[in-house]
Coordinates of C-alpha atoms and ligand atoms in Angstrom, one line a residue:
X1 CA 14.7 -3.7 6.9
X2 CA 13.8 -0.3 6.2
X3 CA 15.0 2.8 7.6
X4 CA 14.9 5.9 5.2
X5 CA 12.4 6.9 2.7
X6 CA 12.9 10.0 0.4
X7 CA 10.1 11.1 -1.5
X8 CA 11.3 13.8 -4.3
X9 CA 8.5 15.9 -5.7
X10 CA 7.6 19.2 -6.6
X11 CA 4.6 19.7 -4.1
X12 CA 6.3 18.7 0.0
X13 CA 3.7 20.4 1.3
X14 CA 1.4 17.4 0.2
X15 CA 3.4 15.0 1.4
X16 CA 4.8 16.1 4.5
X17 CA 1.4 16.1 6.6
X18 CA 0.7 12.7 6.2
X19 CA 4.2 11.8 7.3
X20 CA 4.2 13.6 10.2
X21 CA 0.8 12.1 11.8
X22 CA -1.2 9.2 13.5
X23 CA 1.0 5.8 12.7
X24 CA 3.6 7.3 10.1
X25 CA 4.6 9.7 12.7
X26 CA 4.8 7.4 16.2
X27 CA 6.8 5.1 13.8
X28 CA 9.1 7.7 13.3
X29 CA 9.1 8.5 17.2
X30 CA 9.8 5.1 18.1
X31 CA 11.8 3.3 15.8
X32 CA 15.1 4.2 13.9
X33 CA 12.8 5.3 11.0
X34 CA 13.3 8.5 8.9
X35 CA 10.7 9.5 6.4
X36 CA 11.1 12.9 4.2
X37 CA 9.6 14.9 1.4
X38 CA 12.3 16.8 -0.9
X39 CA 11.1 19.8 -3.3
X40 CA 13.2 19.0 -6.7
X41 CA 12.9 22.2 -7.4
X42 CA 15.5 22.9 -4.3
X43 CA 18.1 21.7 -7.0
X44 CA 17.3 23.3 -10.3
X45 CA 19.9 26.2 -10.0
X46 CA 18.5 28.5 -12.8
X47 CA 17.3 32.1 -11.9
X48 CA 13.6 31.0 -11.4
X49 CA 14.4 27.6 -9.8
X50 CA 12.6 26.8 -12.9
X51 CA 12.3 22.8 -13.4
X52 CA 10.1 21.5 -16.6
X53 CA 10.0 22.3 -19.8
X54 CA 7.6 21.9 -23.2
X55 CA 8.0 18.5 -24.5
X56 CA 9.9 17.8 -27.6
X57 CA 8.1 16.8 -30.5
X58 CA 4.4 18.8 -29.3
X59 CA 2.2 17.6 -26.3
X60 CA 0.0 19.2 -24.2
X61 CA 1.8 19.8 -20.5
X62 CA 4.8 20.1 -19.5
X63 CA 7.9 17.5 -18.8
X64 CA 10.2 17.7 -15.7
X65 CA 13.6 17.9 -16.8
X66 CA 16.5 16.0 -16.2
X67 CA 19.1 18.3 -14.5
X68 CA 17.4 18.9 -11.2
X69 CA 16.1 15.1 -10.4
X70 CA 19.6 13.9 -11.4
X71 CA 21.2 16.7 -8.8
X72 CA 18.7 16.0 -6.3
X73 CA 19.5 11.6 -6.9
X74 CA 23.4 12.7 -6.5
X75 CA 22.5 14.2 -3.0
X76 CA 20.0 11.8 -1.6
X77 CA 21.0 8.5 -2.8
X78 CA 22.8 6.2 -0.7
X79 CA 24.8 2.8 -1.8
X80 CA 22.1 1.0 -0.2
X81 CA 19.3 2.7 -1.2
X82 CA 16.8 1.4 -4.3
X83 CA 15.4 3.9 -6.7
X84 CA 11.7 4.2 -7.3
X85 CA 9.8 6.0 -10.0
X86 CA 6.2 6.0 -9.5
X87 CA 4.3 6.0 -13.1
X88 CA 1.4 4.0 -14.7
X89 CA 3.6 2.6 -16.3
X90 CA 5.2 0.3 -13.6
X91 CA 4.8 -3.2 -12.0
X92 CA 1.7 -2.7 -10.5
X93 CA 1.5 -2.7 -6.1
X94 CA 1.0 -5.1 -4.6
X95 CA 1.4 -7.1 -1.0
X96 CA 4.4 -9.7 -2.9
X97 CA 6.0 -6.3 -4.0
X98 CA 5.7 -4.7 -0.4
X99 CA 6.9 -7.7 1.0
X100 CA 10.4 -7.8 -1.3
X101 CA 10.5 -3.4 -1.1
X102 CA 10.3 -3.2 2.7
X103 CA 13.6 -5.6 3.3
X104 CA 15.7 -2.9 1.4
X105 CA 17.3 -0.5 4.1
X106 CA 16.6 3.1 1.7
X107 CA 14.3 4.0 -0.6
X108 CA 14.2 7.1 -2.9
X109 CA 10.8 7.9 -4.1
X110 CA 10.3 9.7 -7.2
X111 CA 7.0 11.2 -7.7
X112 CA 6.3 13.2 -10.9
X113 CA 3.9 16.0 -11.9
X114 CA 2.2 17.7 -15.2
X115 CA 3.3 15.1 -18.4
X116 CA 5.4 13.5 -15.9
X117 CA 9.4 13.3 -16.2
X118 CA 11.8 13.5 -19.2
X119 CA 12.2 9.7 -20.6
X120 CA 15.8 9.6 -19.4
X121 CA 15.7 9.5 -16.2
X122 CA 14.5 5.6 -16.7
X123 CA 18.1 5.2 -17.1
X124 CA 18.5 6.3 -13.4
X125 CA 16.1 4.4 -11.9
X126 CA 16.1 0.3 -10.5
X127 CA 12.6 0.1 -11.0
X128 CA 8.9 1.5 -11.5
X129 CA 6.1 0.9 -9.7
X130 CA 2.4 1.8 -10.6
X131 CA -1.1 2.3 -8.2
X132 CA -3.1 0.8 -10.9
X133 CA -4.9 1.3 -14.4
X134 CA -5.7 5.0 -13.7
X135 CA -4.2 8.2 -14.0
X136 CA -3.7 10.9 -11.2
X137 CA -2.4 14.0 -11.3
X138 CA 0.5 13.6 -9.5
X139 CA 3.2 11.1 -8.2
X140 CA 1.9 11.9 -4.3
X141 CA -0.3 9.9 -3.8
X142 CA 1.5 7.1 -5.2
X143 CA 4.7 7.6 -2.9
X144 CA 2.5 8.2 0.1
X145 CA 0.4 5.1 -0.5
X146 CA 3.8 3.3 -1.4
X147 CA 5.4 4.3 1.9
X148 CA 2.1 3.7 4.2
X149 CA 1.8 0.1 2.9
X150 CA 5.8 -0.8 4.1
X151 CA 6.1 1.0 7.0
X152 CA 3.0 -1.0 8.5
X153 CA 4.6 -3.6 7.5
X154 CA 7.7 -2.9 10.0
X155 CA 7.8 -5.2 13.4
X156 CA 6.5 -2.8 16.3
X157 CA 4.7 -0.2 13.6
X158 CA 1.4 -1.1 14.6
X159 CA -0.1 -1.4 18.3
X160 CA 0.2 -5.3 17.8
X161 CA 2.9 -6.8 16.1
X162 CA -0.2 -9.3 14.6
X163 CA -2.4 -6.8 13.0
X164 CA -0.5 -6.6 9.5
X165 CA -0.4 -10.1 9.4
X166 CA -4.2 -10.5 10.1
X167 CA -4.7 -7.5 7.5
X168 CA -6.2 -8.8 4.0
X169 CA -3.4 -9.7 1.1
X170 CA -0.9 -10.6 3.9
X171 CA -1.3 -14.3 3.5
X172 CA -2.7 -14.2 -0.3
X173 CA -6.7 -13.8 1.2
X174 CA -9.4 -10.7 2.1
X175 CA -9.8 -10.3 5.3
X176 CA -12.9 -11.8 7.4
X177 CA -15.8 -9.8 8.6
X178 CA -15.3 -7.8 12.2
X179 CA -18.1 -6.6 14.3
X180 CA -18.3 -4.1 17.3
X181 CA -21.5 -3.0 19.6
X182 CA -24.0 -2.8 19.7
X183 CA -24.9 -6.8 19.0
X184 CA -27.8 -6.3 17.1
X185 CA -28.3 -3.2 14.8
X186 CA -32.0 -2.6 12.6
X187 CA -32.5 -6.6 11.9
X188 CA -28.8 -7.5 11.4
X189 CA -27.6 -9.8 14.3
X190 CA -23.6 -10.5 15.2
X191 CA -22.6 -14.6 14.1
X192 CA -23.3 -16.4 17.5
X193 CA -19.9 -17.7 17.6
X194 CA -18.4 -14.6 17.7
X195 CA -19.9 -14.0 21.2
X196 CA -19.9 -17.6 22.4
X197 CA -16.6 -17.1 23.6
X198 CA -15.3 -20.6 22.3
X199 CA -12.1 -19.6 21.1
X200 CA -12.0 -23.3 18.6
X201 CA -14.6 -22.1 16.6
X202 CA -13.9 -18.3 16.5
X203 CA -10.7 -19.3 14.7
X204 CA -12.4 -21.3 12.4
X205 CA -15.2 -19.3 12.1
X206 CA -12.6 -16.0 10.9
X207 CA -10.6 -18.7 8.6
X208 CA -14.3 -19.7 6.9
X209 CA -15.1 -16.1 7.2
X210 CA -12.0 -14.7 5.3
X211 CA -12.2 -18.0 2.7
X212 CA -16.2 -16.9 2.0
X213 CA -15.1 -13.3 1.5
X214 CA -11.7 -14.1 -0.7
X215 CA -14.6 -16.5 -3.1
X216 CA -17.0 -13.9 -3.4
X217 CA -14.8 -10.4 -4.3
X218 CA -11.4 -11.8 -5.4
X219 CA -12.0 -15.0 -6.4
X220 CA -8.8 -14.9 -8.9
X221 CA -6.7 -15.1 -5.1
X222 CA -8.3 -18.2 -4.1
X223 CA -7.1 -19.6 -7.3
X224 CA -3.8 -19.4 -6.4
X225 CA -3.8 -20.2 -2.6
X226 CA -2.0 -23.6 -1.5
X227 CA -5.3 -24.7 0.7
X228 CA -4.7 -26.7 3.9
X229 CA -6.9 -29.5 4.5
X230 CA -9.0 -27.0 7.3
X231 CA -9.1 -24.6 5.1
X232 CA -10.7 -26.6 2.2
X233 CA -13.2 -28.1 4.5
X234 CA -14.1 -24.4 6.0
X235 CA -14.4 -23.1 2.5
X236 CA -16.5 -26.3 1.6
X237 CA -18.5 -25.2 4.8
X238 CA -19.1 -21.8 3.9
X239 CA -20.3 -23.0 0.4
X240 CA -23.0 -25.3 2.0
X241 CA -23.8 -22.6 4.6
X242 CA -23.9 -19.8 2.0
X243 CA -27.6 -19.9 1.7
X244 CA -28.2 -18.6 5.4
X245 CA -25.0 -16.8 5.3
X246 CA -26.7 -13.2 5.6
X247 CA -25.2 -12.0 8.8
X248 CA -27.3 -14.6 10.8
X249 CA -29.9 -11.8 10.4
X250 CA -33.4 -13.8 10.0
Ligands
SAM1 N1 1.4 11.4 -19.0 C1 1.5 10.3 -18.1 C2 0.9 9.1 -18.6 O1 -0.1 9.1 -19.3 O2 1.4 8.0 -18.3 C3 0.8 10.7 -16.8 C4 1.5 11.7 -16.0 S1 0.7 12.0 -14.4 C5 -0.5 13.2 -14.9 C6 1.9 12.8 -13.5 C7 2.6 11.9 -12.5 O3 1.7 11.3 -11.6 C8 3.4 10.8 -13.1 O4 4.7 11.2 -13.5 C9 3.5 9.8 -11.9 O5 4.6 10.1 -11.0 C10 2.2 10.1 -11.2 N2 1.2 9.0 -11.4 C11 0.0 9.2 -12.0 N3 -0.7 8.1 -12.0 C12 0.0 7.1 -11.4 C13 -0.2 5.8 -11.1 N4 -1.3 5.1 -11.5 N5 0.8 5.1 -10.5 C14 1.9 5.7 -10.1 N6 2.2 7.1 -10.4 C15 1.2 7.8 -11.0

């Protein structure tokens, strides 16, 4: 299980505030957890701590070089650990992938900048992992979203141990709908059930609800889902229900 993540980048100072508040920091409090940011440019020993260079060949930007990540991996890494590079060009996240990442004990993050790092250091790396089909600035966000998603993941992160598991993705669905006070807001009513106080159909009625919601925004999930025989008959439920399924609201 995870213990260490070290985020390497040339910007700490973006990094470092989200690890040191709300959930990322209490996990840190309580649990043999240690999360840091690392500024590459701490090992590039030239005058100006100077760490990227023009690209070879003529592109707009500039490339971080080789010498100072490959100082800073000699330093940080750990036999343990696994090597990440975050790029657009990796296996894209995803809750399977947090799942397999968050049983490894250390992770090293690397999280680039400008035109992004020299080639090479693929050659240094055990895998690469992407956000999605978009480009940002800067490997930050990336890392940060990276490390969010596993250390929820950890037993005792969250206020109850259930809550990842009842998150959407955890078990290959969305999530269902939640409610809170007041019961009835403009002409939108809460579902009866969820006030009836009938725990038996609340369950089912959060299964149905989480089934209706996987069919209607990520219908290629369902696809793949081994069904139990409840589950088919609540999503079979929520199709002949669909009509009036507006919130119970007229
Ligand atoms: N020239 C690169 C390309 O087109 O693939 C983009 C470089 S980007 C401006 C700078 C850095 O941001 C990358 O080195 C990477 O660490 C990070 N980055 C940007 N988008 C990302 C994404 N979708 N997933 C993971 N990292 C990303």
């Amino acid at each position: 299980m995870l213990k260490r993540v070290d985020i390497l980048t040339l910007f700490p100072e973006l990094i470092e505030p989200y690890l040191t508040s709300s959930i990322l920091a209490r996990a840190q409090q309580r649990q043999d957890l240690n999360l840091r940011a690392h500024n590459i440019r701490n090992f590039a020993h030239n005058k100006h701590h100077q760490v990227d260079d023009t690209p070879y060949g003529g592109k707009l930007g500039m490339v971080i070089q080789m010498e100072p990540i490959y100082q800073a991996l000699a330093t940080i890494k750990t036999k343990a650990c696994q090597t990440i590079l975050l790029t657009p060009a990796g296996e894209k996240l995803s809750m399977p992938l947090c799942h397999e990442l968050v049983q490894h004990e250390h992770l090293v993050l690397l999280s680039g900048h400008y035109e992004g790092f020299d080639s090479r250091l693929l050659n240094y790396v055990d895998r690469c992992v992407s956000v999605g089909d978009y480009v940002l600035t800067g490997g930050e966000l990336p890392a940060l979203t990276l490390t969010d998603a596993l250390i929820r993941l950890l037993p005792g992160v969250l206020g109850n141990d259930e809550s990842a598991a009842m998150d959407s993705f955890y078990n290959g669905l969305l999530d269902w709908d939640v409610f809170t006070r007041p019961q009835k807001f403009d002409i939108f009513n809460v579902p009866d059930v969820l006030v009836s106080g009938h725990h038996q159909n609340i369950k089912r009625w959060k299964i149905k609800s989480s089934l209706g919601n996987t069919w209607r925004y990520r219908p290629d999930l369902l696809a793949r889902h081994p069904f139990s025989e409840e589950e088919r008959d609540l999503l079979q439920q929520f199709f002949v229900e669909e009509d009036k399924y507006e919130f119970n609201s007229r």
